[in-house]
Coordinates of C-alpha atoms and ligand atoms in Angstrom, one line a residue:
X1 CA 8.9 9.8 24.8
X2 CA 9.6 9.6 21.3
X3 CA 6.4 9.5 18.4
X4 CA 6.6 8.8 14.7
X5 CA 3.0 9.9 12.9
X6 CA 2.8 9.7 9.3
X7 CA -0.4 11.5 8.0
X8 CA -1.1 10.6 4.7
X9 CA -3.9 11.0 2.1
X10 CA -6.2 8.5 4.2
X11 CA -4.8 7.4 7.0
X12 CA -2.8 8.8 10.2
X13 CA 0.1 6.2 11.0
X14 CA 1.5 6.7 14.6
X15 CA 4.5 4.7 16.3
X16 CA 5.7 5.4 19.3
X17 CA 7.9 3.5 21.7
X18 CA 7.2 1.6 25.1
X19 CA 9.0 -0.8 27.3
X20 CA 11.6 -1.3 24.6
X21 CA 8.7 -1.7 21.9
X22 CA 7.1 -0.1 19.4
X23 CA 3.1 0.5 19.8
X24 CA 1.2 1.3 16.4
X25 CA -2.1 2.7 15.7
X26 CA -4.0 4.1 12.9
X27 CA -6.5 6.7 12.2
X28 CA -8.5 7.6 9.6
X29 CA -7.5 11.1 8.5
X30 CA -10.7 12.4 8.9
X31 CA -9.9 12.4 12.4
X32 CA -6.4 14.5 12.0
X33 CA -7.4 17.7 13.9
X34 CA -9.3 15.5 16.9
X35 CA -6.0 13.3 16.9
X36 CA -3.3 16.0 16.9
X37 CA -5.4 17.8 19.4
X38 CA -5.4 14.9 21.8
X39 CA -1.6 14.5 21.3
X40 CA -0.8 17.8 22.0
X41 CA -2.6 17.6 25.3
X42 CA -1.8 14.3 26.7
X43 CA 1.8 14.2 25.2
X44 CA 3.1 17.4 25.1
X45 CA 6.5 17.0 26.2
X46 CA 7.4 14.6 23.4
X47 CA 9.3 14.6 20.7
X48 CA 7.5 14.6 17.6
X49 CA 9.1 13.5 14.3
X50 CA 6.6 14.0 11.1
X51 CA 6.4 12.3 7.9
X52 CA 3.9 11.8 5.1
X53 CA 1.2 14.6 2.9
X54 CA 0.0 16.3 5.9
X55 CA 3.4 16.4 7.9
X56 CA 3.8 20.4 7.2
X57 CA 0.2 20.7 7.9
X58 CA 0.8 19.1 11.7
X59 CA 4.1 21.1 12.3
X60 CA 2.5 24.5 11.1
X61 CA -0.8 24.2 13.3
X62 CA 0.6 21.5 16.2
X63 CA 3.7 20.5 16.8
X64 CA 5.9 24.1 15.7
X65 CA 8.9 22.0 17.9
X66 CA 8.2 18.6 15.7
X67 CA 10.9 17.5 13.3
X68 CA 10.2 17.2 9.5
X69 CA 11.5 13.7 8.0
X70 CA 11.2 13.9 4.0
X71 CA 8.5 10.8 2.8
X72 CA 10.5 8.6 0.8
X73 CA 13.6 8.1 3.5
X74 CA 10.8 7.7 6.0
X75 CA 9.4 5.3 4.4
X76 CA 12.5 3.0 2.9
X77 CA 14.2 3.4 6.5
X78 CA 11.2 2.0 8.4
X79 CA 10.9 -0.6 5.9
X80 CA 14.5 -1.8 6.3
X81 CA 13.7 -1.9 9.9
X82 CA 10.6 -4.3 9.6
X83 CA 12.7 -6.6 7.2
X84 CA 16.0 -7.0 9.4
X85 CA 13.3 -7.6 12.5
X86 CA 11.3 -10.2 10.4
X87 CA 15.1 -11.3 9.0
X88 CA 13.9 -11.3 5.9
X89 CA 17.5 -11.3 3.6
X90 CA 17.4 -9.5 0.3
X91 CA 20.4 -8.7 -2.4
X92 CA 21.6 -5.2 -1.9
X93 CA 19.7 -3.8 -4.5
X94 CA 15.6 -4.5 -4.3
X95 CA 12.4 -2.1 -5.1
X96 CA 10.1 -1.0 -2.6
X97 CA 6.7 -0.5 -3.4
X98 CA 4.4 1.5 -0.9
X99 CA 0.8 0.9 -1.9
X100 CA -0.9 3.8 0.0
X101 CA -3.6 6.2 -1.4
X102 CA -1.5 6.3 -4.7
X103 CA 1.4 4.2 -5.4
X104 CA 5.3 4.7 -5.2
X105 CA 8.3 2.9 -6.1
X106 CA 11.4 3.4 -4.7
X107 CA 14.8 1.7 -5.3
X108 CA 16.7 0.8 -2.3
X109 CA 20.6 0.2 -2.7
X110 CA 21.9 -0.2 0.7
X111 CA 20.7 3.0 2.9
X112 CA 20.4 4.7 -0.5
X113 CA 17.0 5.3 -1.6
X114 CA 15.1 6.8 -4.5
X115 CA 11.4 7.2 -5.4
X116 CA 11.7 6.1 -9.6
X117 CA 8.2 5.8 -10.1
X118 CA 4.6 6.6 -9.4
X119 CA 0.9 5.8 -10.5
X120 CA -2.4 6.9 -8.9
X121 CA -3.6 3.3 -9.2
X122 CA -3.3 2.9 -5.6
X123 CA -5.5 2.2 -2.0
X124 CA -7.4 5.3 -3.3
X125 CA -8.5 4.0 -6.3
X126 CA -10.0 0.7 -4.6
X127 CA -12.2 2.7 -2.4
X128 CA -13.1 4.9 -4.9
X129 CA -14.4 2.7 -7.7
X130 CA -15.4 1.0 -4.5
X131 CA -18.0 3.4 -3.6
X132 CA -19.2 4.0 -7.3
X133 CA -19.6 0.1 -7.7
X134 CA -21.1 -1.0 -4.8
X135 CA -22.2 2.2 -2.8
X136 CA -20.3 1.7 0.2
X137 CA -17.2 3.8 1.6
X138 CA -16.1 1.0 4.5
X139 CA -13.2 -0.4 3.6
X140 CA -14.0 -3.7 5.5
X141 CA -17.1 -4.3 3.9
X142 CA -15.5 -3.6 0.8
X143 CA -12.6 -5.7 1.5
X144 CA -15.0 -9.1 2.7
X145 CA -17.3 -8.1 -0.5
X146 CA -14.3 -9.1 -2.5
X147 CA -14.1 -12.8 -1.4
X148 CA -17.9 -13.3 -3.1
X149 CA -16.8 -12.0 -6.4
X150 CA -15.9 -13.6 -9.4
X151 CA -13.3 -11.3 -11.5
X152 CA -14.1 -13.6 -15.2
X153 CA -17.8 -12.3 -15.2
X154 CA -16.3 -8.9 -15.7
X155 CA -12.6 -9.5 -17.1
X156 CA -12.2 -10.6 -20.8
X157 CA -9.9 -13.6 -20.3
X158 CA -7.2 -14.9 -23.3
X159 CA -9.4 -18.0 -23.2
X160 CA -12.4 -16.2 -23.9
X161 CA -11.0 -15.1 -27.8
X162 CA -9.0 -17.9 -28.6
X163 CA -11.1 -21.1 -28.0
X164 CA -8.3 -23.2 -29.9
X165 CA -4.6 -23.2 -28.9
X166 CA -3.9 -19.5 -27.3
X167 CA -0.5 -18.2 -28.1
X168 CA -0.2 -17.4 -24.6
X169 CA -1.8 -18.8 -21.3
X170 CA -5.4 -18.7 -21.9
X171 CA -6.2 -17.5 -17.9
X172 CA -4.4 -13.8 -18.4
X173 CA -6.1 -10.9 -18.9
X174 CA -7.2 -9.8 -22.7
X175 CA -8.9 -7.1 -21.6
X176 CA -9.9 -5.6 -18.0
X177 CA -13.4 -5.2 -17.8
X178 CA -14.1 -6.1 -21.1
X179 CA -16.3 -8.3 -20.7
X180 CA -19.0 -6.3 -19.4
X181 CA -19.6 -4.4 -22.6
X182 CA -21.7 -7.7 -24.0
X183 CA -22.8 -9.3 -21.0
X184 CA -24.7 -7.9 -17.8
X185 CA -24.4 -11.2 -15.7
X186 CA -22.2 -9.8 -13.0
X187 CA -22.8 -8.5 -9.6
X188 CA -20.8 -5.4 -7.9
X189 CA -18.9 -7.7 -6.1
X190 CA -17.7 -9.3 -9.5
X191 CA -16.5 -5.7 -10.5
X192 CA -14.7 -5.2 -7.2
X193 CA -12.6 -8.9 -7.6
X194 CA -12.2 -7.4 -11.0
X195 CA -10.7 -3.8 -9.8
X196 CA -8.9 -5.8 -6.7
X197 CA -7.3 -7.5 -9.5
X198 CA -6.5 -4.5 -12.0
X199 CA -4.3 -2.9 -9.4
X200 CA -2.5 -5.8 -8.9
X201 CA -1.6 -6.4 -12.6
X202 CA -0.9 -3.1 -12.9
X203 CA 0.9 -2.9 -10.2
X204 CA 2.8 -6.1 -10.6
X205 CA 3.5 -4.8 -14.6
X206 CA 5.1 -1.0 -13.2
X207 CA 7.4 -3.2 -10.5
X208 CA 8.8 -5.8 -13.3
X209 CA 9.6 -2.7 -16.2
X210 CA 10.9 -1.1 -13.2
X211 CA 12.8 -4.2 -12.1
X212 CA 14.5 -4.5 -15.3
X213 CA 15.7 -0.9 -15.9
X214 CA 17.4 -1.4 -12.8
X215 CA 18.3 -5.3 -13.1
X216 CA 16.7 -6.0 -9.7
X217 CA 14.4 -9.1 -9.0
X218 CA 13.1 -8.3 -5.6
X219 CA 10.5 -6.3 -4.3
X220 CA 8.7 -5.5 -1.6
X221 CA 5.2 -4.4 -0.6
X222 CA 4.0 -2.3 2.0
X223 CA 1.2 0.0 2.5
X224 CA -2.2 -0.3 4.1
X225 CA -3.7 -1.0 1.1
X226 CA -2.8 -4.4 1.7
X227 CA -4.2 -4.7 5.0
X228 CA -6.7 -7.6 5.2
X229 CA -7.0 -7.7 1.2
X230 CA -5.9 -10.9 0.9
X231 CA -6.9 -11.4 -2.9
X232 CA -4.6 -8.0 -3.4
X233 CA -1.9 -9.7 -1.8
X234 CA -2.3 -12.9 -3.5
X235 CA -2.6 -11.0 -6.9
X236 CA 0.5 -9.6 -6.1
X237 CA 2.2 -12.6 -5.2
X238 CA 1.4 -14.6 -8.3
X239 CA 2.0 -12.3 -11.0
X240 CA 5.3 -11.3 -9.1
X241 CA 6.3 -15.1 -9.4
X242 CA 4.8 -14.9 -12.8
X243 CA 7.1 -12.4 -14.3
X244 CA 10.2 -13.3 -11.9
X245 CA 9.8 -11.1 -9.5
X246 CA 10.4 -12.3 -5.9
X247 CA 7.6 -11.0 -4.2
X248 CA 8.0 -9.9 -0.2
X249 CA 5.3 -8.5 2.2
X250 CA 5.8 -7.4 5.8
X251 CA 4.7 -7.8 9.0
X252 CA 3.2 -3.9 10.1
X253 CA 4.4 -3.0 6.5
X254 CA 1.7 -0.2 6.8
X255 CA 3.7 1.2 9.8
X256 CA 6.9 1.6 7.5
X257 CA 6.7 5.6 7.0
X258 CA 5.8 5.9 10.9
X259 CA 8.7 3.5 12.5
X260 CA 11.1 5.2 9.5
X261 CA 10.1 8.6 11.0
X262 CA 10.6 7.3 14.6
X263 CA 14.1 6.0 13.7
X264 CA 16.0 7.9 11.2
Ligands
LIG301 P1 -0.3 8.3 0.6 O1 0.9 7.7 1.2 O2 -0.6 7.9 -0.8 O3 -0.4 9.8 0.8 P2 -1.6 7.0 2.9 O4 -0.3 7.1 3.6 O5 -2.8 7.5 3.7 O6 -1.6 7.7 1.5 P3 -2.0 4.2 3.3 O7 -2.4 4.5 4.7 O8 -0.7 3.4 3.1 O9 -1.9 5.5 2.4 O10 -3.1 3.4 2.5 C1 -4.4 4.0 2.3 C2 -5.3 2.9 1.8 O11 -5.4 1.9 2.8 C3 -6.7 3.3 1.6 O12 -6.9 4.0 0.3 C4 -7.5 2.0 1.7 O13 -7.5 1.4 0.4 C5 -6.7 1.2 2.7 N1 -7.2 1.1 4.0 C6 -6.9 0.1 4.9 N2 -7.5 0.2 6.1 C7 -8.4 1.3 5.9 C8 -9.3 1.9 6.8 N3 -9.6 1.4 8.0 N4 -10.0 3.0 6.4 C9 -9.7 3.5 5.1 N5 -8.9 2.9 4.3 C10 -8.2 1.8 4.6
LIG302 MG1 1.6 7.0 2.9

């Protein structure tokens, strides 16, 4: 019996195989010691490969036997693994960008990967204005709370400064948040749509400067972030197009760092 875990800044990604197949869960980190605990007893005779923040952690207090794979080739080998299984063809040169806690971008050429960027506008940040804007620390409520919100009541649209003919398309953003310094008619949901869709410019604006130093026009997004956030994803997906970027998500995307760790 084989096991990938990646144990991150939130969560605890684990992939293992069975009948041919690979089995994924996920935990939230606060459970680390109860999971590796568990492991230990019930699967002590296999062979652990560790990846991710807290991978040194595990090896030092659980698994002393447990091999070590380094984060980024984790990651970018797992990933290539989900897109040749969901046959998803890309040119040989293409950024990966793993939304997690924070946010990294690596360039993969071929099997050769490289982290070129980072920002701490990432999963982390959602749940974190998250809980200062709305009071809650569940990341499905917070998720379903972002379907009721309206991000104009907050954001500070072109359209909003120039009524006449805008120079450029009147529905992008002027100014995040602006909007709330003169007006108070928006709810904390309205502030979430509004951070939901900060990261995603943000994000979306990192991957196309990024794109272009390297003259690449394809990316990809993985990360749990992106798990049931469907107005992240679509963010994502339209200011990709937006910009020329051909955006790409994955099927278990989440489980790139684990099924990389498994594999490599
Ligand atoms: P990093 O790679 O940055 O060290 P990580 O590997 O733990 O962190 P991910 O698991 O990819 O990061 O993503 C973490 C984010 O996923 C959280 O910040 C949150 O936005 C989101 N998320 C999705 N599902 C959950 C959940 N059940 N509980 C908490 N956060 C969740
Ligand atoms: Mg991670």
């Amino acid at each position: 019996q084989r096991l990938g875990i990646d144990a991150g800044g939130s969560l605890i990604k684990i992939a293992f195989e069975q009948n041919g197949q690979f089995r994924l869960k996920k935990y939230p980190i606060s459970e680390l010691k109860e999971m590796a605990n568990w492991l230990k007893m019930t699967a002590g005779n296999a062979e652990i490969n560790l990846t991710g923040g807290r991978a040194d952690y595990l090896k030092e207090n659980y698994f002393q036997q447990a091999r070590v794979v380094p984060e980024f080739k984790a990651s970018c080998e797992g990933a290539i693994y989900l897109l040749n299984k969901d046959e998803i063809k890309l040119g040989a040169k293409y950024l990966l960008v793993n939304i997690g806690t924070g946010t990294s971008w690596y360039l993969i050429d071929g099997h050769k990967n490289e982290r070129i960027l980072g920002s701490g506008i990432g999963g982390g940040t959602f749940m974190g204005l998250g809980k200062l804007l709305v009071g809650s620390d569940d990341y499905q409520n917070l998720v379903d709370l972002i379907k009721e919100g309206d991000r104009e009541k907050v954001d500070l649209l072109v359209k909003d400064i120039y009524h006449s003919e805008s120079p450029i398309g009147g529905d992008l953003t002027a100014s995040n948040f602006a909007k709330a310094t003169f007006t108070n008619e928006h709810t904390p949901a309205d502030q979430l749509a509004s951070t939901v869709n900060m990261m995603a410019e943000t994000i979306v604006l990192l991957s196309k400067q990024t794109s272009v130093a390297h003259q690449l026009s394809e990316v990809v997004y993985i990360g749990s972030s992106l798990i049931g956030n469907q107005s992240l994803k679509d963010g994502l997906a339209s200011y990709s197009t937006m910009v020329g970027l051909s955006p790409n998500f994955l099927q278990d995307g989440e489980y790139s760092g684990a099924i990389g760790a498994l594999i490599v």
